[in-house]
Amino acid sequence: MMAELKIAETTLRINNIFCVARNFVAHAAEMGSVIASEPVVFIKPNSAVLQSGSPVVLPSWSENVHHELELVVAIAEGGKNIAPADALKHVAGYALGLDLTARDVQAAAKKTGSPWTLAKGFDGAAVLTQFVAAGDIDPTQLQFTLHINGELRQSADTRLMAFDVATLIAWISSKFTLQAGDLIYTGTPEGVGQIQRGDHLRLTWPGRVEESFDVI
């Protein structure tokens, strides 16, 4: 059964999970890459979602799982070829998330030209806080952080995104039909790194969200 989201008075079933790669210049640089001329998108299965109250369980078959802090968008009303000017009207709410990546598995896949599905789509690889209703939130003006064991590891500012939320919704809907309950992980800033069993992860969007996850 698909997991559900509670956003204010709305309940949505999680459908597709679209993830945006290399949407911050500094992160692209630390990964030895550059920003593409249009968004680079991959998909996680909805079984990858791990919501508040559950621990992050590292897969036994990876020795190097990395955290990637992201703003996550929940779609309230789907559509095809949504115009950028109308895109934010389709948003139910915003949350913080972690796109977890089995970096060693991903590196092996890259060498053989294989898909990254295992590295990106394992159970619990889409960590998700509670959502805040879209309301009057301007997603182009948000700052949020990830602390691990009390140490600041990532700090994001959506003003530094190469492609903002409205642009991402419009572009994704030009390639795929968006549906209610779809999630968009909008890309990570620099500072990605390994997490290990025993780590304590704290995601903070000041005044909106502060949630913690333990790694086991």
PDB file of C-alpha atoms in Angstrom:
ATOM      1  CA  MET A   1       0.000   0.000   0.000  1.00  0.00           C
ATOM      2  CA  MET A   2       1.328   3.427  -0.929  1.00  0.00           C
ATOM      3  CA  ALA A   3       2.382   5.761   1.876  1.00  0.00           C
ATOM      4  CA  GLU A   4       0.271   8.846   2.531  1.00  0.00           C
ATOM      5  CA  LEU A   5       1.086  12.484   3.145  1.00  0.00           C
ATOM      6  CA  LYS A   6      -0.805  14.719   5.549  1.00  0.00           C
ATOM      7  CA  ILE A   7      -0.659  18.377   4.531  1.00  0.00           C
ATOM      8  CA  ALA A   8      -2.978  20.575   6.601  1.00  0.00           C
ATOM      9  CA  GLU A   9      -6.442  19.119   5.932  1.00  0.00           C
ATOM     10  CA  THR A  10      -5.349  17.269   2.801  1.00  0.00           C
ATOM     11  CA  THR A  11      -4.291  13.627   2.512  1.00  0.00           C
ATOM     12  CA  LEU A  12      -2.361  12.538  -0.570  1.00  0.00           C
ATOM     13  CA  ARG A  13      -1.066   9.149  -1.572  1.00  0.00           C
ATOM     14  CA  ILE A  14       2.566   9.273  -2.635  1.00  0.00           C
ATOM     15  CA  ASN A  15       2.925   8.471  -6.326  1.00  0.00           C
ATOM     16  CA  ASN A  16       6.051   9.181  -8.350  1.00  0.00           C
ATOM     17  CA  ILE A  17       9.225  10.592  -6.826  1.00  0.00           C
ATOM     18  CA  PHE A  18      11.118  12.837  -9.237  1.00  0.00           C
ATOM     19  CA  CYS A  19      14.641  13.825  -8.190  1.00  0.00           C
ATOM     20  CA  VAL A  20      16.698  16.613  -9.700  1.00  0.00           C
ATOM     21  CA  ALA A  21      20.454  16.154 -10.061  1.00  0.00           C
ATOM     22  CA  ARG A  22      23.054  18.922 -10.110  1.00  0.00           C
ATOM     23  CA  ASN A  23      20.749  21.882  -9.400  1.00  0.00           C
ATOM     24  CA  PHE A  24      23.322  23.840  -7.353  1.00  0.00           C
ATOM     25  CA  VAL A  25      26.549  25.020  -9.021  1.00  0.00           C
ATOM     26  CA  ALA A  26      28.760  24.301  -6.004  1.00  0.00           C
ATOM     27  CA  HIS A  27      27.426  20.753  -5.666  1.00  0.00           C
ATOM     28  CA  ALA A  28      27.927  20.087  -9.374  1.00  0.00           C
ATOM     29  CA  ALA A  29      31.525  21.275  -8.971  1.00  0.00           C
ATOM     30  CA  GLU A  30      32.201  19.035  -5.959  1.00  0.00           C
ATOM     31  CA  MET A  31      30.927  16.076  -8.015  1.00  0.00           C
ATOM     32  CA  GLY A  32      33.212  16.996 -10.922  1.00  0.00           C
ATOM     33  CA  SER A  33      30.356  18.119 -13.150  1.00  0.00           C
ATOM     34  CA  VAL A  34      28.604  21.241 -14.432  1.00  0.00           C
ATOM     35  CA  ILE A  35      25.027  22.484 -14.614  1.00  0.00           C
ATOM     36  CA  ALA A  36      23.240  21.165 -17.698  1.00  0.00           C
ATOM     37  CA  SER A  37      21.207  23.390 -20.010  1.00  0.00           C
ATOM     38  CA  GLU A  38      17.988  21.781 -18.746  1.00  0.00           C
ATOM     39  CA  PRO A  39      17.087  19.825 -15.586  1.00  0.00           C
ATOM     40  CA  VAL A  40      18.512  16.333 -15.116  1.00  0.00           C
ATOM     41  CA  VAL A  41      15.828  14.145 -13.528  1.00  0.00           C
ATOM     42  CA  PHE A  42      15.740  10.566 -12.248  1.00  0.00           C
ATOM     43  CA  ILE A  43      13.000   8.637 -10.441  1.00  0.00           C
ATOM     44  CA  LYS A  44      12.879   6.749  -7.141  1.00  0.00           C
ATOM     45  CA  PRO A  45      10.173   4.180  -6.330  1.00  0.00           C
ATOM     46  CA  ASN A  46       7.615   5.334  -3.765  1.00  0.00           C
ATOM     47  CA  SER A  47       8.754   2.444  -1.543  1.00  0.00           C
ATOM     48  CA  ALA A  48      11.929   4.494  -0.931  1.00  0.00           C
ATOM     49  CA  VAL A  49      10.050   7.032   1.222  1.00  0.00           C
ATOM     50  CA  LEU A  50      10.985   7.139   4.900  1.00  0.00           C
ATOM     51  CA  GLN A  51       8.847   9.516   6.945  1.00  0.00           C
ATOM     52  CA  SER A  52       9.184  11.093  10.393  1.00  0.00           C
ATOM     53  CA  GLY A  53       9.430   8.736  13.330  1.00  0.00           C
ATOM     54  CA  SER A  54      11.377   6.009  11.551  1.00  0.00           C
ATOM     55  CA  PRO A  55      15.143   5.436  11.681  1.00  0.00           C
ATOM     56  CA  VAL A  56      17.357   5.507   8.617  1.00  0.00           C
ATOM     57  CA  VAL A  57      18.407   1.896   8.006  1.00  0.00           C
ATOM     58  CA  LEU A  58      21.598   1.645   5.972  1.00  0.00           C
ATOM     59  CA  PRO A  59      21.628  -1.149   3.382  1.00  0.00           C
ATOM     60  CA  SER A  60      23.953  -4.025   4.196  1.00  0.00           C
ATOM     61  CA  TRP A  61      25.289  -4.098   0.631  1.00  0.00           C
ATOM     62  CA  SER A  62      26.774  -0.577   0.610  1.00  0.00           C
ATOM     63  CA  GLU A  63      29.788   0.745   2.500  1.00  0.00           C
ATOM     64  CA  ASN A  64      29.345   4.401   1.567  1.00  0.00           C
ATOM     65  CA  VAL A  65      25.875   5.968   1.788  1.00  0.00           C
ATOM     66  CA  HIS A  66      25.814   9.748   1.330  1.00  0.00           C
ATOM     67  CA  HIS A  67      23.308  12.365   2.495  1.00  0.00           C
ATOM     68  CA  GLU A  68      21.915  14.986   0.095  1.00  0.00           C
ATOM     69  CA  LEU A  69      19.734  17.665   1.731  1.00  0.00           C
ATOM     70  CA  GLU A  70      16.864  18.903  -0.456  1.00  0.00           C
ATOM     71  CA  LEU A  71      13.659  20.916  -0.555  1.00  0.00           C
ATOM     72  CA  VAL A  72      10.800  18.565  -1.442  1.00  0.00           C
ATOM     73  CA  VAL A  73       7.655  19.652  -3.278  1.00  0.00           C
ATOM     74  CA  ALA A  74       4.342  17.768  -3.052  1.00  0.00           C
ATOM     75  CA  ILE A  75       1.988  18.109  -6.003  1.00  0.00           C
ATOM     76  CA  ALA A  76      -1.679  18.705  -5.174  1.00  0.00           C
ATOM     77  CA  GLU A  77      -3.061  18.912  -8.693  1.00  0.00           C
ATOM     78  CA  GLY A  78      -1.395  17.171 -11.591  1.00  0.00           C
ATOM     79  CA  GLY A  79      -1.210  18.176 -15.194  1.00  0.00           C
ATOM     80  CA  LYS A  80       0.677  18.128 -18.466  1.00  0.00           C
ATOM     81  CA  ASN A  81       2.670  21.004 -19.962  1.00  0.00           C
ATOM     82  CA  ILE A  82       2.073  23.246 -16.954  1.00  0.00           C
ATOM     83  CA  ALA A  83       3.164  26.823 -17.595  1.00  0.00           C
ATOM     84  CA  PRO A  84       5.835  28.230 -15.253  1.00  0.00           C
ATOM     85  CA  ALA A  85       3.472  31.060 -14.319  1.00  0.00           C
ATOM     86  CA  ASP A  86       0.899  28.530 -13.106  1.00  0.00           C
ATOM     87  CA  ALA A  87       3.257  25.958 -11.632  1.00  0.00           C
ATOM     88  CA  LEU A  88       3.123  26.969  -7.965  1.00  0.00           C
ATOM     89  CA  LYS A  89      -0.683  26.703  -8.018  1.00  0.00           C
ATOM     90  CA  HIS A  90      -0.173  22.935  -8.335  1.00  0.00           C
ATOM     91  CA  VAL A  91       1.823  22.664  -5.077  1.00  0.00           C
ATOM     92  CA  ALA A  92       0.237  21.256  -1.924  1.00  0.00           C
ATOM     93  CA  GLY A  93       3.202  21.853   0.344  1.00  0.00           C
ATOM     94  CA  TYR A  94       6.908  21.772   1.021  1.00  0.00           C
ATOM     95  CA  ALA A  95       9.103  19.594   3.214  1.00  0.00           C
ATOM     96  CA  LEU A  96      12.764  18.867   3.755  1.00  0.00           C
ATOM     97  CA  GLY A  97      14.225  15.613   2.590  1.00  0.00           C
ATOM     98  CA  LEU A  98      17.375  13.604   2.138  1.00  0.00           C
ATOM     99  CA  ASP A  99      18.137  11.925  -1.145  1.00  0.00           C
ATOM    100  CA  LEU A 100      20.322   9.080   0.148  1.00  0.00           C
ATOM    101  CA  THR A 101      22.808   7.654  -2.317  1.00  0.00           C
ATOM    102  CA  ALA A 102      24.818   4.446  -2.092  1.00  0.00           C
ATOM    103  CA  ARG A 103      27.834   6.194  -3.588  1.00  0.00           C
ATOM    104  CA  ASP A 104      29.964   3.072  -4.023  1.00  0.00           C
ATOM    105  CA  VAL A 105      27.153   1.312  -5.871  1.00  0.00           C
ATOM    106  CA  GLN A 106      26.523   4.404  -7.980  1.00  0.00           C
ATOM    107  CA  ALA A 107      30.223   4.649  -8.893  1.00  0.00           C
ATOM    108  CA  ALA A 108      30.253   1.019  -9.998  1.00  0.00           C
ATOM    109  CA  ALA A 109      27.139   1.604 -12.113  1.00  0.00           C
ATOM    110  CA  LYS A 110      28.701   4.652 -13.768  1.00  0.00           C
ATOM    111  CA  LYS A 111      31.746   2.617 -14.816  1.00  0.00           C
ATOM    112  CA  THR A 112      29.584   0.125 -16.700  1.00  0.00           C
ATOM    113  CA  GLY A 113      27.018   2.619 -17.958  1.00  0.00           C
ATOM    114  CA  SER A 114      24.310   0.953 -15.869  1.00  0.00           C
ATOM    115  CA  PRO A 115      21.282   2.715 -14.304  1.00  0.00           C
ATOM    116  CA  TRP A 116      21.600   4.184 -10.793  1.00  0.00           C
ATOM    117  CA  THR A 117      18.333   2.654  -9.598  1.00  0.00           C
ATOM    118  CA  LEU A 118      19.815   0.492  -6.856  1.00  0.00           C
ATOM    119  CA  ALA A 119      22.076   3.287  -5.589  1.00  0.00           C
ATOM    120  CA  LYS A 120      19.220   5.803  -5.404  1.00  0.00           C
ATOM    121  CA  GLY A 121      16.049   3.777  -4.919  1.00  0.00           C
ATOM    122  CA  PHE A 122      16.603   1.417  -2.007  1.00  0.00           C
ATOM    123  CA  ASP A 123      14.126   1.283   0.890  1.00  0.00           C
ATOM    124  CA  GLY A 124      14.482   4.444   2.996  1.00  0.00           C
ATOM    125  CA  ALA A 125      16.508   6.329   0.385  1.00  0.00           C
ATOM    126  CA  ALA A 126      13.962   9.182   0.260  1.00  0.00           C
ATOM    127  CA  VAL A 127      13.914  10.623   3.782  1.00  0.00           C
ATOM    128  CA  LEU A 128      11.059  13.052   4.349  1.00  0.00           C
ATOM    129  CA  THR A 129      10.009  15.447   7.129  1.00  0.00           C
ATOM    130  CA  GLN A 130       6.455  16.598   7.744  1.00  0.00           C
ATOM    131  CA  PHE A 131       5.070  18.960   5.094  1.00  0.00           C
ATOM    132  CA  VAL A 132       4.170  22.625   5.479  1.00  0.00           C
ATOM    133  CA  ALA A 133       1.147  23.758   3.443  1.00  0.00           C
ATOM    134  CA  ALA A 134       2.155  25.903   0.480  1.00  0.00           C
ATOM    135  CA  GLY A 135       0.078  28.899   1.574  1.00  0.00           C
ATOM    136  CA  ASP A 136       2.055  32.081   0.994  1.00  0.00           C
ATOM    137  CA  ILE A 137       5.473  30.385   0.997  1.00  0.00           C
ATOM    138  CA  ASP A 138       7.884  31.669  -1.640  1.00  0.00           C
ATOM    139  CA  PRO A 139      10.086  28.657  -2.534  1.00  0.00           C
ATOM    140  CA  THR A 140      12.675  30.934  -4.150  1.00  0.00           C
ATOM    141  CA  GLN A 141      13.539  32.494  -0.763  1.00  0.00           C
ATOM    142  CA  LEU A 142      14.139  29.532   1.564  1.00  0.00           C
ATOM    143  CA  GLN A 143      17.123  28.548   3.693  1.00  0.00           C
ATOM    144  CA  PHE A 144      17.498  25.219   5.490  1.00  0.00           C
ATOM    145  CA  THR A 145      20.233  23.073   7.025  1.00  0.00           C
ATOM    146  CA  LEU A 146      21.392  19.588   7.909  1.00  0.00           C
ATOM    147  CA  HIS A 147      23.340  18.947  11.109  1.00  0.00           C
ATOM    148  CA  ILE A 148      24.915  15.560  11.849  1.00  0.00           C
ATOM    149  CA  ASN A 149      25.790  14.866  15.475  1.00  0.00           C
ATOM    150  CA  GLY A 150      25.451  18.597  16.133  1.00  0.00           C
ATOM    151  CA  GLU A 151      27.811  19.633  13.316  1.00  0.00           C
ATOM    152  CA  LEU A 152      26.578  21.678  10.354  1.00  0.00           C
ATOM    153  CA  ARG A 153      27.071  19.600   7.198  1.00  0.00           C
ATOM    154  CA  GLN A 154      24.868  21.265   4.578  1.00  0.00           C
ATOM    155  CA  SER A 155      23.281  24.677   4.265  1.00  0.00           C
ATOM    156  CA  ALA A 156      20.901  25.366   1.387  1.00  0.00           C
ATOM    157  CA  ASP A 157      19.546  28.591  -0.073  1.00  0.00           C
ATOM    158  CA  THR A 158      16.986  28.159  -2.849  1.00  0.00           C
ATOM    159  CA  ARG A 159      18.095  31.459  -4.387  1.00  0.00           C
ATOM    160  CA  LEU A 160      21.173  29.523  -5.549  1.00  0.00           C
ATOM    161  CA  MET A 161      19.208  26.911  -7.492  1.00  0.00           C
ATOM    162  CA  ALA A 162      19.959  26.750 -11.201  1.00  0.00           C
ATOM    163  CA  PHE A 163      16.308  25.833 -11.851  1.00  0.00           C
ATOM    164  CA  ASP A 164      13.704  27.115  -9.400  1.00  0.00           C
ATOM    165  CA  VAL A 165      10.639  25.188  -8.273  1.00  0.00           C
ATOM    166  CA  ALA A 166       8.295  26.665 -10.868  1.00  0.00           C
ATOM    167  CA  THR A 167      10.745  25.901 -13.656  1.00  0.00           C
ATOM    168  CA  LEU A 168      11.170  22.325 -12.432  1.00  0.00           C
ATOM    169  CA  ILE A 169       7.428  21.696 -12.277  1.00  0.00           C
ATOM    170  CA  ALA A 170       6.951  23.112 -15.758  1.00  0.00           C
ATOM    171  CA  TRP A 171       9.854  21.121 -17.222  1.00  0.00           C
ATOM    172  CA  ILE A 172       8.943  17.822 -15.559  1.00  0.00           C
ATOM    173  CA  SER A 173       5.300  18.210 -16.651  1.00  0.00           C
ATOM    174  CA  SER A 174       6.474  18.726 -20.233  1.00  0.00           C
ATOM    175  CA  LYS A 175       8.055  15.258 -20.168  1.00  0.00           C
ATOM    176  CA  PHE A 176       5.798  13.370 -17.745  1.00  0.00           C
ATOM    177  CA  THR A 177       2.178  13.832 -16.703  1.00  0.00           C
ATOM    178  CA  LEU A 178       2.314  14.993 -13.102  1.00  0.00           C
ATOM    179  CA  GLN A 179      -0.195  13.481 -10.686  1.00  0.00           C
ATOM    180  CA  ALA A 180      -1.544  14.426  -7.281  1.00  0.00           C
ATOM    181  CA  GLY A 181       0.809  12.967  -4.683  1.00  0.00           C
ATOM    182  CA  ASP A 182       3.927  13.189  -6.835  1.00  0.00           C
ATOM    183  CA  LEU A 183       7.024  14.436  -5.019  1.00  0.00           C
ATOM    184  CA  ILE A 184       9.877  16.472  -6.445  1.00  0.00           C
ATOM    185  CA  TYR A 185      13.262  16.431  -4.682  1.00  0.00           C
ATOM    186  CA  THR A 186      14.696  19.669  -6.031  1.00  0.00           C
ATOM    187  CA  GLY A 187      18.468  19.131  -5.715  1.00  0.00           C
ATOM    188  CA  THR A 188      21.163  19.402  -3.083  1.00  0.00           C
ATOM    189  CA  PRO A 189      23.769  22.058  -2.279  1.00  0.00           C
ATOM    190  CA  GLU A 190      27.438  21.317  -1.682  1.00  0.00           C
ATOM    191  CA  GLY A 191      28.604  19.421   1.388  1.00  0.00           C
ATOM    192  CA  VAL A 192      27.313  15.924   0.643  1.00  0.00           C
ATOM    193  CA  GLY A 193      29.074  13.210   2.605  1.00  0.00           C
ATOM    194  CA  GLN A 194      28.879   9.829   4.229  1.00  0.00           C
ATOM    195  CA  ILE A 195      26.524   8.872   7.034  1.00  0.00           C
ATOM    196  CA  GLN A 196      27.193   5.997   9.399  1.00  0.00           C
ATOM    197  CA  ARG A 197      25.320   3.901  11.915  1.00  0.00           C
ATOM    198  CA  GLY A 198      24.909   5.821  15.152  1.00  0.00           C
ATOM    199  CA  ASP A 199      24.685   9.225  13.453  1.00  0.00           C
ATOM    200  CA  HIS A 200      21.955  11.673  14.485  1.00  0.00           C
ATOM    201  CA  LEU A 201      20.564  13.740  11.584  1.00  0.00           C
ATOM    202  CA  ARG A 202      18.715  17.016  12.204  1.00  0.00           C
ATOM    203  CA  LEU A 203      16.961  18.838   9.357  1.00  0.00           C
ATOM    204  CA  THR A 204      15.943  22.427  10.057  1.00  0.00           C
ATOM    205  CA  TRP A 205      13.881  24.977   8.134  1.00  0.00           C
ATOM    206  CA  PRO A 206      13.767  27.835  10.674  1.00  0.00           C
ATOM    207  CA  GLY A 207      10.287  28.574  11.955  1.00  0.00           C
ATOM    208  CA  ARG A 208       8.752  25.757   9.904  1.00  0.00           C
ATOM    209  CA  VAL A 209      10.425  22.370  10.338  1.00  0.00           C
ATOM    210  CA  GLU A 210      12.908  20.795  12.735  1.00  0.00           C
ATOM    211  CA  GLU A 211      13.044  17.004  12.682  1.00  0.00           C
ATOM    212  CA  SER A 212      15.620  14.369  13.539  1.00  0.00           C
ATOM    213  CA  PHE A 213      16.417  10.889  12.273  1.00  0.00           C
ATOM    214  CA  ASP A 214      18.755   8.308  13.783  1.00  0.00           C
ATOM    215  CA  VAL A 215      20.890   6.117  11.531  1.00  0.00           C
ATOM    216  CA  ILE A 216      21.027   2.393  12.325  1.00  0.00           C
TER     217      ILE A 216
END
